[in-house]
Amino acid sequence: MRKKEISTLKVAATYIGTVVGAGFASGQEILQFFAVFKGRGLLGLIIVTVLFMVFGYIIMDLGQRLNSKSHLEIIKHSGGKYIGTVTDYLITFFLFGALTAMIAGSGAMFTQQFNLSSIWGTTIMAVITAATVLTGIQGVISSISFVVPFLITSAVGVSIASVFFVPPNVTPTPIPVAVSTTPSGLVQNWLLAAILYVSYNTVLAIAVLGPLGAEAKKRKSIVNGALLGGLGLGLGSIAIYFALSNSLNNLFNVEIPMAFIAGRISYTIQIVYVIVLLAEVYTTAVGSLYGFTARVTDMNGRRTKVFIIGTTVAAFVASQFGFSNLVKYMFPIVGYGGIVLLLSLVYSKIKLRRL
């Protein structure tokens, strides 16, 4: 059967959908990596936009050249036997960790928004994620690319509205900026924050972007998809940054900052945003589970379905650690390890150009 051609827009949407998830659209990532650095955080996001374009293209180009089925072919080619093996373990670990964070994020939203036990959100997200991945790569691409336009529109829309209609940093009494809105001990510098942000997101995205590059028929779709996808990620991040900066002192111990900000505009907008956010959490969970499964087992094997379900159950249990804790500690740690991956990808691209 002839494979359906993947368009530039679908490549871009899949790229965006793989990166944005509970951490991005909830505001936790942008808060902890950029908004806490004030004006310099904005400079960091501009750098992030360019780097997303560059590394998105490199990964998908390598995926097409190597006909990648998972991230393994790319990192082995880029890092060699030893660095490639270490990077492989890092990616595989983070894919599971990202799946865990997405499931935890859905639980946090159910608690913050609906006053329900987090177990409802984590259970629902775990079930629909596993069900989607059981359909294979085409189901993953379709689910991710479908949701992305709604998420970007909602995030940018709420961010712009908050700047114009939400009073900045209104608090009953003067209080210092809380711990949750100051740099963590793992990320103290705005430039380092930008590099780590791209690094850990690349570690996550490579699992889907590699096979996506192999699926795309035209190189033009890869180039334009990477440019458009990187630009979309950058603009969405910057919009969220302004919304968070406008309300920074009000975000003490708030698990889902953007939902809180949407609620300051209107309750209806808050509900709509939470629904769209849940859909985007789902797409990143799907991408993470698929990437983890494709690396650890044969997607066409007889025991694949059992493995998918077992992995989801394990992530569900691990998600009880808490969403904001996972973003604050696990993401930067993986980012430090992922810097090796970024350097390997650049080296691999330069090496290919010389051939």
XYZ file of C-alpha atoms in Angstrom:
355
model
C 0.000 0.000 0.000
C 1.368 3.435 -0.936
C 2.141 5.656 2.031
C 0.359 8.982 2.237
C 2.685 11.956 1.738
C 3.310 14.024 4.869
C 2.903 17.746 4.186
C 4.991 20.635 5.525
C 2.169 21.709 7.832
C 1.827 18.208 9.230
C 5.580 17.993 9.828
C 5.522 21.363 11.617
C 2.439 20.479 13.652
C 3.899 17.136 14.687
C 7.148 18.841 15.723
C 5.286 21.412 17.807
C 2.987 18.797 19.288
C 5.908 16.606 20.298
C 7.604 19.434 22.212
C 4.657 21.234 23.773
C 2.816 19.387 26.482
C 1.933 19.775 30.135
C 5.181 21.596 30.902
C 4.990 24.050 28.002
C 1.320 24.923 27.713
C 0.714 24.854 31.476
C 3.355 27.550 31.830
C 5.569 25.583 34.239
C 8.489 25.240 31.806
C 8.426 28.852 30.639
C 8.050 30.021 34.243
C 10.965 28.017 35.636
C 13.325 28.438 32.679
C 12.606 31.959 31.407
C 10.094 34.178 33.238
C 12.133 33.990 36.449
C 15.013 35.701 34.611
C 12.852 38.699 33.654
C 14.093 40.527 30.506
C 16.997 38.183 29.912
C 14.576 35.314 29.775
C 13.123 36.855 26.613
C 16.569 36.876 25.019
C 16.828 33.219 25.943
C 13.585 32.460 24.126
C 14.824 34.146 20.940
C 17.870 31.879 21.030
C 15.604 28.907 21.701
C 13.526 29.674 18.589
C 16.585 29.554 16.319
C 17.954 26.407 17.953
C 14.621 24.617 17.585
C 14.679 25.331 13.847
C 18.262 24.077 13.486
C 17.996 20.893 15.500
C 14.538 20.015 14.218
C 15.939 20.057 10.691
C 19.089 18.111 11.589
C 17.131 15.325 13.290
C 14.547 14.920 10.531
C 17.216 15.105 7.814
C 19.196 12.351 9.526
C 16.015 10.368 10.022
C 15.316 10.500 6.296
C 18.888 9.633 5.303
C 19.095 6.724 7.749
C 15.478 5.578 7.300
C 15.084 5.648 11.077
C 12.551 3.461 12.846
C 13.425 4.990 16.236
C 15.960 7.423 17.688
C 18.570 4.662 17.926
C 19.835 4.882 14.338
C 20.361 8.636 14.640
C 22.195 8.716 17.948
C 24.394 5.728 17.043
C 25.328 7.483 13.808
C 25.916 10.808 15.568
C 27.609 9.735 18.776
C 29.336 6.510 17.844
C 29.485 3.397 19.990
C 30.159 4.913 23.415
C 28.549 8.364 23.375
C 25.693 6.947 21.342
C 25.029 4.251 23.925
C 25.012 6.723 26.822
C 22.738 9.088 24.888
C 20.447 6.208 24.024
C 20.003 5.379 27.710
C 19.361 9.055 28.478
C 16.727 9.402 25.769
C 15.015 6.171 26.704
C 14.914 7.235 30.357
C 13.526 10.673 29.550
C 10.859 9.332 27.240
C 9.504 7.368 30.149
C 9.996 10.382 32.430
C 8.145 12.692 30.032
C 5.275 10.219 29.800
C 5.173 10.216 33.597
C 5.178 14.040 33.695
C 2.312 14.262 31.212
C 0.187 11.843 33.205
C 1.022 13.763 36.402
C 0.142 17.041 34.671
C -3.336 15.820 33.782
C -3.867 14.854 37.414
C -2.744 18.303 38.566
C -5.231 19.947 36.197
C -8.121 17.854 37.501
C -7.219 18.855 41.053
C -6.608 22.569 40.411
C -9.494 23.152 38.039
C -12.215 20.717 39.060
C -11.384 20.000 42.712
C -11.279 16.306 41.907
C -8.740 13.754 43.028
C -5.716 13.675 40.716
C -6.307 9.952 40.265
C -9.132 10.742 37.834
C -6.935 12.816 35.551
C -3.984 10.422 35.650
C -6.170 7.395 34.968
C -8.013 8.925 32.001
C -4.789 10.226 30.428
C -3.030 6.888 30.870
C -5.860 4.949 29.223
C -6.340 7.137 26.125
C -2.557 7.457 25.611
C -2.073 3.699 25.579
C -5.090 3.243 23.293
C -3.653 5.702 20.723
C -0.146 4.221 20.649
C -1.636 0.787 20.062
C -2.717 2.093 16.607
C 0.909 2.715 15.440
C 2.920 5.660 14.037
C 0.229 6.986 11.693
C -2.174 7.225 14.614
C 0.465 9.074 16.616
C 1.167 11.596 13.829
C -2.532 12.196 13.165
C -3.423 12.692 16.837
C -0.560 15.118 17.439
C -0.980 17.238 14.312
C -4.748 17.546 14.833
C -4.521 19.058 18.318
C -1.610 21.491 17.799
C -3.473 24.374 16.039
C -6.006 24.557 18.882
C -3.271 24.615 21.525
C -1.152 27.322 19.870
C -4.230 29.474 19.220
C -5.402 29.105 22.817
C -1.993 29.707 24.409
C -1.269 32.790 22.316
C -4.841 34.080 22.682
C -4.888 33.754 26.482
C -1.392 35.242 26.724
C -2.283 38.313 24.675
C -5.598 38.794 26.499
C -3.880 38.540 29.890
C -1.428 41.315 29.017
C -4.296 43.692 28.133
C -7.041 42.660 30.559
C -5.342 41.213 33.665
C -3.942 43.670 36.225
C -0.186 43.057 36.598
C 1.073 41.453 39.823
C -1.875 42.389 42.008
C -1.490 40.955 45.516
C -3.368 41.769 48.777
C -0.101 42.667 50.578
C 3.465 43.124 49.377
C 5.227 39.750 49.397
C 8.576 38.615 48.013
C 8.573 36.506 44.900
C 8.015 32.937 46.107
C 10.382 30.023 45.727
C 8.334 28.620 42.868
C 8.979 31.790 40.855
C 12.741 32.029 41.390
C 15.479 30.122 39.543
C 16.065 26.601 40.808
C 19.485 25.486 42.004
C 19.885 23.529 38.764
C 19.254 26.493 36.424
C 20.812 29.761 37.606
C 21.734 31.435 34.292
C 19.382 32.575 31.518
C 21.663 31.435 28.691
C 22.190 28.049 30.308
C 18.432 27.819 30.790
C 17.907 28.342 27.037
C 20.430 25.637 26.150
C 19.004 23.170 28.682
C 15.462 23.882 27.465
C 16.373 23.030 23.868
C 18.496 20.113 25.049
C 15.879 18.202 27.011
C 13.171 18.962 24.463
C 15.433 17.589 21.720
C 15.992 14.459 23.793
C 12.225 14.062 23.886
C 11.475 15.087 20.290
C 14.101 12.947 18.562
C 12.090 9.793 19.244
C 9.269 11.069 17.023
C 11.169 13.420 14.666
C 13.565 10.678 13.536
C 10.823 8.334 12.267
C 8.894 11.390 11.009
C 11.841 12.344 8.798
C 11.929 8.802 7.437
C 8.196 8.949 6.683
C 8.386 12.293 4.846
C 8.910 11.895 1.102
C 10.201 15.369 0.258
C 13.230 17.111 1.748
C 11.403 20.408 1.249
C 8.753 19.269 3.731
C 11.471 18.598 6.302
C 13.237 21.941 5.823
C 10.076 24.056 5.843
C 8.492 21.935 8.549
C 11.485 22.492 10.831
C 11.479 26.248 10.177
C 7.750 26.593 10.690
C 7.733 24.270 13.683
C 10.628 26.087 15.382
C 8.989 29.447 14.737
C 5.682 28.229 16.142
C 7.388 26.928 19.273
C 9.288 30.181 19.725
C 6.312 32.487 19.259
C 4.120 30.358 21.516
C 6.803 30.388 24.217
C 7.247 34.150 23.990
C 3.500 34.741 24.275
C 3.342 32.594 27.420
C 6.423 34.373 28.777
C 4.688 37.774 28.623
C 1.563 36.399 30.290
C 3.570 34.890 33.151
C 5.750 37.983 33.573
C 2.612 40.077 33.935
C 1.406 37.975 36.885
C 4.634 36.586 38.353
C 3.948 37.453 42.006
C 0.575 35.703 41.892
C 1.910 32.293 40.898
C 2.946 31.021 44.319
C 2.558 27.216 44.433
C 0.338 27.202 41.321
C 0.776 23.898 39.446
C -0.840 25.131 36.207
C 0.052 28.857 35.867
C -1.591 29.415 32.468
C -4.898 27.960 33.661
C -4.726 30.308 36.642
C -4.076 33.282 34.340
C -6.930 32.237 32.018
C -9.209 32.185 35.062
C -8.313 35.810 35.827
C -9.744 36.707 32.419
C -12.946 34.663 32.750
C -14.081 31.285 34.063
C -15.335 30.238 30.620
C -11.965 30.967 29.006
C -10.287 29.030 31.803
C -12.415 25.928 31.153
C -11.765 26.081 27.393
C -8.038 26.481 27.978
C -7.893 23.544 30.371
C -9.685 21.312 27.860
C -7.278 22.279 25.067
C -4.334 21.904 27.429
C -5.447 18.402 28.354
C -5.558 17.569 24.647
C -1.986 18.816 24.219
C -0.784 16.909 27.268
C -2.238 13.876 25.561
C -0.236 14.444 22.362
C 3.083 14.654 24.204
C 2.221 11.602 26.270
C 1.464 9.741 23.039
C 4.750 10.793 21.442
C 6.710 9.797 24.552
C 5.076 6.392 24.908
C 5.513 5.613 21.223
C 9.184 6.651 21.237
C 9.912 4.618 24.369
C 8.155 1.545 23.008
C 9.789 1.795 19.564
C 13.212 1.837 21.207
C 12.757 -0.929 23.757
C 10.747 -3.416 21.717
C 9.745 -4.290 18.158
C 6.603 -2.337 17.281
C 5.445 -5.272 15.143
C 6.198 -7.907 17.775
C 3.609 -10.141 19.364
C 4.184 -8.771 22.856
C 4.168 -5.103 21.898
C 0.625 -4.473 23.123
C 1.412 -5.972 26.503
C 4.559 -3.852 26.738
C 2.651 -0.641 25.883
C 0.079 -1.311 28.569
C 2.724 -2.300 31.139
C 4.780 0.844 30.463
C 1.699 3.032 30.862
C 0.844 1.430 34.189
C 4.420 1.982 35.438
C 4.301 5.663 34.373
C 0.945 6.039 36.114
C 2.481 4.845 39.381
C 5.556 7.107 38.998
C 3.355 10.142 38.245
C 2.362 10.339 41.909
C 5.677 12.172 42.544
C 3.983 15.378 41.360
C 3.982 17.459 38.182
C 5.884 20.598 39.231
C 8.549 18.501 40.969
C 9.138 16.525 37.769
C 9.531 19.738 35.730
C 11.786 21.382 38.304
C 14.222 18.526 38.871
C 14.019 15.887 36.151
C 13.930 18.218 33.120
C 17.130 20.185 33.925
C 19.033 17.003 34.802
C 18.126 15.452 31.458
C 18.971 18.785 29.801
C 22.545 18.634 31.063
C 22.950 15.138 29.659
C 21.249 16.154 26.423
C 23.920 18.773 25.644
C 26.099 15.858 24.525
C 23.348 14.891 22.079
C 23.196 18.415 20.625
C 26.957 18.472 20.057
C 26.826 15.004 18.470
C 24.053 16.081 16.085
C 26.017 19.149 14.976
C 29.140 17.050 14.432
C 27.164 14.464 12.471
C 25.665 17.115 10.196
C 29.067 18.679 9.508
C 30.494 15.225 8.752
C 27.696 14.488 6.272
C 28.299 17.755 4.418
C 31.917 16.746 3.848
C 30.942 13.422 2.273
